[in-house]
Coordinates of C-alpha atoms and ligand atoms in Angstrom, one line a residue:
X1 CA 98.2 82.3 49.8
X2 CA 99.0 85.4 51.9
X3 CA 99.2 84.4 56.1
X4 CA 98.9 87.0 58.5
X5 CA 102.9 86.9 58.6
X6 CA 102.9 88.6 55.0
X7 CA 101.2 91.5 55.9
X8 CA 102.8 94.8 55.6
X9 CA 103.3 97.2 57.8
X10 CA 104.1 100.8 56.9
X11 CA 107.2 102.3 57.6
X12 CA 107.1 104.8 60.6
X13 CA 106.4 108.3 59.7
X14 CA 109.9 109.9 58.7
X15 CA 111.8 112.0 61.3
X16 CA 108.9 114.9 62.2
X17 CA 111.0 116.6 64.5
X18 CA 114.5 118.1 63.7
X19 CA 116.0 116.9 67.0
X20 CA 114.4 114.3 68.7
X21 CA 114.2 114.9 72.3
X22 CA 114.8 112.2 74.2
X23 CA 114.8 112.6 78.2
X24 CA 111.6 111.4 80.0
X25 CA 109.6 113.6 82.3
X26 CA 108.2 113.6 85.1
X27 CA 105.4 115.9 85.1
X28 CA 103.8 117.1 88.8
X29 CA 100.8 118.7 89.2
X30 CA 101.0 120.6 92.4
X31 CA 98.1 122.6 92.0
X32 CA 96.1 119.1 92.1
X33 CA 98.3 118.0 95.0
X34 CA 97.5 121.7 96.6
X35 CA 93.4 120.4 96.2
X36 CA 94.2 117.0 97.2
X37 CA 95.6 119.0 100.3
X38 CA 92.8 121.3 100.6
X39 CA 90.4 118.2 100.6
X40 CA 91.4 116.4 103.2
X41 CA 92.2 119.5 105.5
X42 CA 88.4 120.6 105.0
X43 CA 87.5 116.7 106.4
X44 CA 89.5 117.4 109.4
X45 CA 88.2 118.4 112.8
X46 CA 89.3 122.1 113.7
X47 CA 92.9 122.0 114.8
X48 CA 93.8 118.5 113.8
X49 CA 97.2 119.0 111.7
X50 CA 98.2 117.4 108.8
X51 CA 101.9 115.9 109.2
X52 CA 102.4 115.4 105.3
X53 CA 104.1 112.4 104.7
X54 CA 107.1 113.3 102.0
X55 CA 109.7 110.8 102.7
X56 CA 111.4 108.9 99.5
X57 CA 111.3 112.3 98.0
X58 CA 107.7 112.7 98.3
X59 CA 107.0 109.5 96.6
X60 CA 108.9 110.3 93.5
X61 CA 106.9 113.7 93.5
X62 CA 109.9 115.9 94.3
X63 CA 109.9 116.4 98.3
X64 CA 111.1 120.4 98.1
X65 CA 108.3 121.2 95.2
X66 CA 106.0 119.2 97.4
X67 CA 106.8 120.1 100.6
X68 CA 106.9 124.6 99.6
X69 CA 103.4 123.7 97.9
X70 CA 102.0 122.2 101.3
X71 CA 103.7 124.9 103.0
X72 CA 101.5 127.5 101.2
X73 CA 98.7 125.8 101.6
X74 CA 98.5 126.1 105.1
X75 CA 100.7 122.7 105.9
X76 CA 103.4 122.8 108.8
X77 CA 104.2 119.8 109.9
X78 CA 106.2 117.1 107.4
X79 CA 107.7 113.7 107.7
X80 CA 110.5 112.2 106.8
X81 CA 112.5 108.9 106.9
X82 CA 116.1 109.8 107.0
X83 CA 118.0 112.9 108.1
X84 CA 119.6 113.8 104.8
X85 CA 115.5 114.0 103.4
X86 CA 114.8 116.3 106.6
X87 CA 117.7 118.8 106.1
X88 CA 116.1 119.2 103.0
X89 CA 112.8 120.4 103.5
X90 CA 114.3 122.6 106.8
X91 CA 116.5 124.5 103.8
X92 CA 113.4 124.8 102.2
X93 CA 111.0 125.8 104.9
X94 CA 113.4 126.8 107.7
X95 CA 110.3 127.1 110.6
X96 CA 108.4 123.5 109.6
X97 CA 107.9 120.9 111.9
X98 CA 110.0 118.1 110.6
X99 CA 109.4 114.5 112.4
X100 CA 112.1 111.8 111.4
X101 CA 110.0 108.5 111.5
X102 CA 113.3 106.5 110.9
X103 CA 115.5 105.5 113.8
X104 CA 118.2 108.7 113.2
X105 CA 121.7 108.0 114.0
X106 CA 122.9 109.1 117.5
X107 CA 125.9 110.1 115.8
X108 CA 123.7 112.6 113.8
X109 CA 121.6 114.0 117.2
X110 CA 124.0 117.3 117.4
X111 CA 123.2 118.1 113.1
X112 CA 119.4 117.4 114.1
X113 CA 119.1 119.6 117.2
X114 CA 121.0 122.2 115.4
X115 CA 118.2 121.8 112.6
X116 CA 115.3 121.8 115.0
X117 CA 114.6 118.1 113.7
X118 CA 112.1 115.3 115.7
X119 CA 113.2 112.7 115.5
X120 CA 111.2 109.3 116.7
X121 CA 112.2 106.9 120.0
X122 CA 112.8 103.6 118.2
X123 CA 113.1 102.0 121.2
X124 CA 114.2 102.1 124.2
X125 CA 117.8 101.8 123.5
X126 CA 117.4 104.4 120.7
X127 CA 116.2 106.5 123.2
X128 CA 119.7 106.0 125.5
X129 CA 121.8 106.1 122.6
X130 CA 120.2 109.5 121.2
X131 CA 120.4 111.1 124.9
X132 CA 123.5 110.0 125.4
X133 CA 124.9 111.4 122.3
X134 CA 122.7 114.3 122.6
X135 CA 123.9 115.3 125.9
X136 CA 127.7 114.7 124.9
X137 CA 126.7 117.1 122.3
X138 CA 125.2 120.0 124.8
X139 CA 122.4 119.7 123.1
X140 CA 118.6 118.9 123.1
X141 CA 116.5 116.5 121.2
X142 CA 112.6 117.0 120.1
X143 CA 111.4 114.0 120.0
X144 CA 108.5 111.6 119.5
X145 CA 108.1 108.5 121.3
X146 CA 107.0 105.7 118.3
X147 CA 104.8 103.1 120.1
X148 CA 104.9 99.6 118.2
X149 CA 101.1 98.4 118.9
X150 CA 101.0 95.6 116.5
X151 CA 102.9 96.5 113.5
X152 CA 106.3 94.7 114.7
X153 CA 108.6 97.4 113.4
X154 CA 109.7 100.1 115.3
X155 CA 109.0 101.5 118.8
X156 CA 108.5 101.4 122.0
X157 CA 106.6 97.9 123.1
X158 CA 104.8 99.0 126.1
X159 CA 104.0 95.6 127.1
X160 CA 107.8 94.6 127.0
X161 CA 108.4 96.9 130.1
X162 CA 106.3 98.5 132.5
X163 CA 108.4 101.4 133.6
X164 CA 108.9 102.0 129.4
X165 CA 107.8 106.1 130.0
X166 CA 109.9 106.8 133.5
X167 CA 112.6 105.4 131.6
X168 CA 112.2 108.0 128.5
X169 CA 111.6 110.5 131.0
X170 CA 114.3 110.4 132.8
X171 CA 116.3 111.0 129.9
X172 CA 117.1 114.6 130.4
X173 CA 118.5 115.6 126.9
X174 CA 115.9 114.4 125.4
X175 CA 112.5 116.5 125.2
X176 CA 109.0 114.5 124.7
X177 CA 106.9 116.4 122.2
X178 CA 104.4 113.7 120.7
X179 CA 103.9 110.2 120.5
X180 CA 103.0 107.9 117.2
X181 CA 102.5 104.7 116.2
X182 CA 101.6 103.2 112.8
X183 CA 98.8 101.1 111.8
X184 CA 100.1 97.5 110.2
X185 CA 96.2 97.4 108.5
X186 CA 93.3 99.0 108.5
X187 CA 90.4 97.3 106.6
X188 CA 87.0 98.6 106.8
X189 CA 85.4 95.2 106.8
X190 CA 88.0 94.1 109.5
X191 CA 88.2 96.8 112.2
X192 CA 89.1 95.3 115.4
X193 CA 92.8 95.3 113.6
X194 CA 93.3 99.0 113.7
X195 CA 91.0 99.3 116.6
X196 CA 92.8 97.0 118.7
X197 CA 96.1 98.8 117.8
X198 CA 94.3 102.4 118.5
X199 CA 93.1 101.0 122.5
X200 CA 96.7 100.3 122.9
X201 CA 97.9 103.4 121.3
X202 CA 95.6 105.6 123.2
X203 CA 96.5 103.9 127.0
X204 CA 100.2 104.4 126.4
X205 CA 99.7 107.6 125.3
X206 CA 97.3 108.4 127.9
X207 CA 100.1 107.2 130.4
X208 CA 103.4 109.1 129.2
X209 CA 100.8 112.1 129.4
X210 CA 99.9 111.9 133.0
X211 CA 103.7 111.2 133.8
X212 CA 105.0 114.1 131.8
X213 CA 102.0 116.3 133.2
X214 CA 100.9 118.0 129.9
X215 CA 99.2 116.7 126.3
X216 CA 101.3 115.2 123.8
X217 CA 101.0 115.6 120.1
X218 CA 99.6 112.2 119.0
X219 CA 99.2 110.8 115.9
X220 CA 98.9 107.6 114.2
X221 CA 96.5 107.6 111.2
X222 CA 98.1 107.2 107.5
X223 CA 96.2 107.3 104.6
X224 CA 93.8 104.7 105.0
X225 CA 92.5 105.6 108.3
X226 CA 92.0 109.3 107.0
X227 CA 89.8 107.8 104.9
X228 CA 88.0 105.5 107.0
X229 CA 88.3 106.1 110.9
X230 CA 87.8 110.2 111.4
X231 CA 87.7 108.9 115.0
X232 CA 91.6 107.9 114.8
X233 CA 92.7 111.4 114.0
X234 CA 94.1 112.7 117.5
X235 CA 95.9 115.5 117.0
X236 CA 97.0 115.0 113.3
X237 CA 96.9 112.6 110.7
X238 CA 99.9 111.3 108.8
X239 CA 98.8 110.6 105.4
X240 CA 101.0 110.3 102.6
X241 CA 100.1 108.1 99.6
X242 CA 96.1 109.5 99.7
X243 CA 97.4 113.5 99.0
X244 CA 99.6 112.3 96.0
X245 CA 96.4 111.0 94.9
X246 CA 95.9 107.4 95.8
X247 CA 93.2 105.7 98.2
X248 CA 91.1 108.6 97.2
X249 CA 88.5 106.9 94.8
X250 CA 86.6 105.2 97.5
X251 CA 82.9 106.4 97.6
X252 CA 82.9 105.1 101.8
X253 CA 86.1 107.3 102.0
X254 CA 86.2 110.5 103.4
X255 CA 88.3 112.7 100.7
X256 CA 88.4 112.2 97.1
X257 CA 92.0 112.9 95.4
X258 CA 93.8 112.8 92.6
X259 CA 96.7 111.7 91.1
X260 CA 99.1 114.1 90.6
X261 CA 102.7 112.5 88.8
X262 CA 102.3 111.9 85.4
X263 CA 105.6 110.0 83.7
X264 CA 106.2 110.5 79.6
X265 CA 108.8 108.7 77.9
X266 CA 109.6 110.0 74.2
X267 CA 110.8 106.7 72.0
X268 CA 113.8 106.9 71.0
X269 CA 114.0 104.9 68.2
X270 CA 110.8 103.4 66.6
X271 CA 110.9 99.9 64.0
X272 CA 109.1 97.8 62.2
X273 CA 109.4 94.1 62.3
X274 CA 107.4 91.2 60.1
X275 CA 105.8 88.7 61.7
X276 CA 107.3 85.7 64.1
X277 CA 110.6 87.8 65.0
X278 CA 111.6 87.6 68.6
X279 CA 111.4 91.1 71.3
X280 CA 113.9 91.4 74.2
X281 CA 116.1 88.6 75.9
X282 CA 115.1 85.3 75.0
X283 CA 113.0 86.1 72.9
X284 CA 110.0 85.9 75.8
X285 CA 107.7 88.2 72.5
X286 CA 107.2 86.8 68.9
X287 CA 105.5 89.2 66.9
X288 CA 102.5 87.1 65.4
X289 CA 102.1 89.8 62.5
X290 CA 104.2 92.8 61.1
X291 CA 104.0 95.3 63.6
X292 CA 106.1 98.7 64.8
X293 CA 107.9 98.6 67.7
X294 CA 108.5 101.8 69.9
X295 CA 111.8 101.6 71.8
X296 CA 111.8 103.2 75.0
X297 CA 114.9 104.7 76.1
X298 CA 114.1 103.3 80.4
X299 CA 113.6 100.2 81.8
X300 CA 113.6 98.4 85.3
X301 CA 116.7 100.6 86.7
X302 CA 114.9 103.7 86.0
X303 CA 111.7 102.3 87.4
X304 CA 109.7 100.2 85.0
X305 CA 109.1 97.1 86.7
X306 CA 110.5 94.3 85.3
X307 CA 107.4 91.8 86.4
X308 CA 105.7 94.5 83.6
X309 CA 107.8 92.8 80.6
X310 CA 104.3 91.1 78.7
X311 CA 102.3 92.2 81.4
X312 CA 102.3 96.4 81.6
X313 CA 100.6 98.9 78.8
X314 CA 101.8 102.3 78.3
X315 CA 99.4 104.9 76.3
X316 CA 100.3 105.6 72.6
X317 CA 98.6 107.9 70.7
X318 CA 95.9 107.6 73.3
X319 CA 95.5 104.0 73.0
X320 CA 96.8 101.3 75.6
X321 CA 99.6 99.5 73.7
X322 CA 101.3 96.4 75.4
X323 CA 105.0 96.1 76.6
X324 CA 106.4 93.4 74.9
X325 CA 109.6 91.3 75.7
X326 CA 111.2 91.1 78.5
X327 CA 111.8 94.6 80.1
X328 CA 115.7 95.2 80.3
X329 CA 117.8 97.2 82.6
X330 CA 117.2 100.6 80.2
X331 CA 115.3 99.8 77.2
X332 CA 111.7 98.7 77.0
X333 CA 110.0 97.7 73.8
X334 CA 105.9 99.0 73.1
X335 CA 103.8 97.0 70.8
X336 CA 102.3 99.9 68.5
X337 CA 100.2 97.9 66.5
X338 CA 100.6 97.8 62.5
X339 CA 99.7 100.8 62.0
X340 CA 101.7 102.8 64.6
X341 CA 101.8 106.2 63.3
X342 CA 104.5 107.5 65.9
X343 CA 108.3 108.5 65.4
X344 CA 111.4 109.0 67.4
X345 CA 111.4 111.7 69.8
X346 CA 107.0 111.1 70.6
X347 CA 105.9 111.1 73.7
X348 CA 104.1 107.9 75.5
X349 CA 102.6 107.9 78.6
X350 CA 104.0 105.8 81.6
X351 CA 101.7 107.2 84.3
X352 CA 99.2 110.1 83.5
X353 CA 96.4 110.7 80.9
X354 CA 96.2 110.8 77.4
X355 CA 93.5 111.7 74.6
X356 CA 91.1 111.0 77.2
X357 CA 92.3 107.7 78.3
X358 CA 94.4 107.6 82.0
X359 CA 96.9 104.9 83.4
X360 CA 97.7 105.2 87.1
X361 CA 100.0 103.7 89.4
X362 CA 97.6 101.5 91.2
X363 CA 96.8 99.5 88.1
X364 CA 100.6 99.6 86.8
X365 CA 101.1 98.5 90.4
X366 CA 98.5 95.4 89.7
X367 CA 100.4 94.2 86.7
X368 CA 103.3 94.4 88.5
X369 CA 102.2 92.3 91.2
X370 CA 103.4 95.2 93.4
X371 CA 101.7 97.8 95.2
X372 CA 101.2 102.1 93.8
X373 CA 103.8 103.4 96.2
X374 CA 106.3 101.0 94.9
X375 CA 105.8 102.4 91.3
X376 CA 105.8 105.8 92.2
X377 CA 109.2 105.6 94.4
X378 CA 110.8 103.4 91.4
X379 CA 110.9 106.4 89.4
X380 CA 114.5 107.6 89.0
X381 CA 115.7 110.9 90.3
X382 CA 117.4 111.4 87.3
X383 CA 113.9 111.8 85.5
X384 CA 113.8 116.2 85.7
X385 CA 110.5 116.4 87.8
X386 CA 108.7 119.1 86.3
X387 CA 105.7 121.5 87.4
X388 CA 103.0 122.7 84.7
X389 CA 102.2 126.4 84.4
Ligands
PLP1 C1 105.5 105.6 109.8 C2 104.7 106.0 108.6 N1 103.7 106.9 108.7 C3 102.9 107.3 107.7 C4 103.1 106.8 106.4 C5 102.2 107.2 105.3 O1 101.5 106.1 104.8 P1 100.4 106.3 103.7 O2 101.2 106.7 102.5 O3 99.8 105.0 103.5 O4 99.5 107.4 104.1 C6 104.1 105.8 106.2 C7 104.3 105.3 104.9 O5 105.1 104.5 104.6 C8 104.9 105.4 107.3 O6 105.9 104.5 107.2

């Protein structure tokens, strides 16, 4: 009597291509990240800016390719974490704003005045340290002055010292452009969180602007309060995951986007295997019939989460397909079914759209047990990001 453990697969399709190629891409659509852009600027109030948020190399997008595409779009201010990711968009755009939100290394104040870099007050030590080095330097910072109103990372707690703004000011190597903070949540159905944190942001704010005597460039909204609070806009908004094309599905928000990073992974080798044979380490997969396996030539150190191993899908011939076993450190096994019809050297799709079908990092990021921006920052630099058209 035949079980479902006799039935036979057929072999993968010989070798269709003379030399397999076997490097995955990273594909980028800037000209959907340029509408993503255009999108939100057309929701903005006259003459509020858009600091484009590319730290982490844009969010896997490629921060020089993203940052000369916002550039020509009518973007001129940028964001970065770390000075290394701000000399890099200055080479590329040499008369950009450029705002460090990390807390830059006083040792590093002479490279970043020389660069025209703002970097943020961390705190008030950060702010003696930078001034110090700055002015052993002979040089002077731009800075902005981070207020922490309820996130519990960095800045300036106003309540923690009431003098916190003559102290700044009297820093005289240090020159006060703008003042931020940073939202810990904002959640339509729960807005005294933000709100609460914008009443504090707007007195301190309000404050360091009578002391210094002129308006300060202020900003505090991310994504998710461009979407849902135009009334937290200020003078710019700081968005960063919404113009790569998250956040932006939300009929109540205020700009639609779309994703623009799509990730294709050719197999690189492709097997079939009869029925009850176990996938990966420890054997976490048994096949239950014969099926092909595609072998992926990435796994969790160039990005593919590891909490996706018999969780995550990928799209194969524009079908979701599970990932089966346990995801190792650079190979990755795909269920293709029995009748698989794909060879070495095809293409699946990580992130992006197939034969009408689309798989996104939100809902990787939901298998995952993890959150879009994780997935998208996983993605290994050594993936060639590449531009269409
Ligand atoms: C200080 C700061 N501002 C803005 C952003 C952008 O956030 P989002 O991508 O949610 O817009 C981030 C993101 O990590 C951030 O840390």
């Amino acid at each position: 009597m035949a079980g479902p453990g006799d039935f036979h697969c057929p072999p993968p399709p010989a070798h269709r291509k003379e030399r397999p190629v076997y490097t995955p891409t990273v594909i980028v659509h800037l000209d959907r990240l340029a509408a993503n852009l255009q999108a939100l600027r057309a929701a903005l109030r006259p003459g509020v800016e858009v600091v484009l948020v590319v730290k982490a190399d844009a969010y896997g997008h490629g921060a020089v390719a993203v940052a000369r595409r916002a550039w020509a779009n009518g973007i001129r201010w940028f964001a970065v974490a770390h000075l290394h990711e701000a000399l890099e968009v200055r080479a590329a755009l040499p008369t950009a704003r450029v705002v460090i939100l990390g807390a830059l290394d006083p040792a590093d104040a002479a490279p970043a005045a020389a660069a025209d870099l703002r970097p943020i007050l961390a705190g008030l030590d950060h702010a003696r340290r930078l001034d110090a080095a700055a002015r052993a330097a002979g040089v002077t910072l731009t800075v902005h002055v981070k207020l922490d109103t309820g996130m519990g990372r960095l800045g300036i707690r106003p309540e923690d010292d009431p003098d916190w703004a003559e102290a700044v000011l009297a820093l005289r190597a240090l020159r006060v452009e703008g003042v931020c903070s940073h939202f810990a949540a904002v959640e339509p159905h729960k807005p005294e969180w933000a709100g609460g944190q914008v009443e504090q942001f707007r007195a301190a704010a309000e404050a360091l602007e009578r002391r210094v005597g002129a308006p300060l460039f202020k900003h505090i909204a991310s994504s998710r309060a461009c979407q849902f609070h135009p009334e937290y806009d200020f003078d710019a908004v700081r968005p960063g995951i919404l113009a790569y094309g998250y956040g932006g599905l939300d009929a109540t928000g205020r700009v639609r986007t779309r994703p623009c990073l799509e990730w294709k992974a050719p197999l690189v080798d492709v097997k079939t295997l009869p029925a009850d044979r176990p996938v990966g380490y420890y054997g976490s997969f048994r096949t239950r019939h014969a099926t092909t396996l595609g072998i992926l030539g990435l796994g969790y150190a160039d990005g593919l989460h590891r909490a996706l191993s018999n969780r995550g899908y990928v799209l194969a011939e524009g079908v979701r397909r599970p990932l089966v076993g346990r995801i190792s450190m650079n190979w990755a096994a795909v269920d293709l079914g029995p009748r698989g019809a794909l060879g070495p050297g095809d293409t699946v799709t990580l992130l992006g759209e197939e034969g009408g079908q689309s798989l996104w990092a939100d809902e990787v990021a939901r298998w995952a047990g993890t959150i879009a921006y994780e997935v998208l920052t996983a993605i290994h630099p050594r993936f060639p990001r590449r531009t269409p058209g």
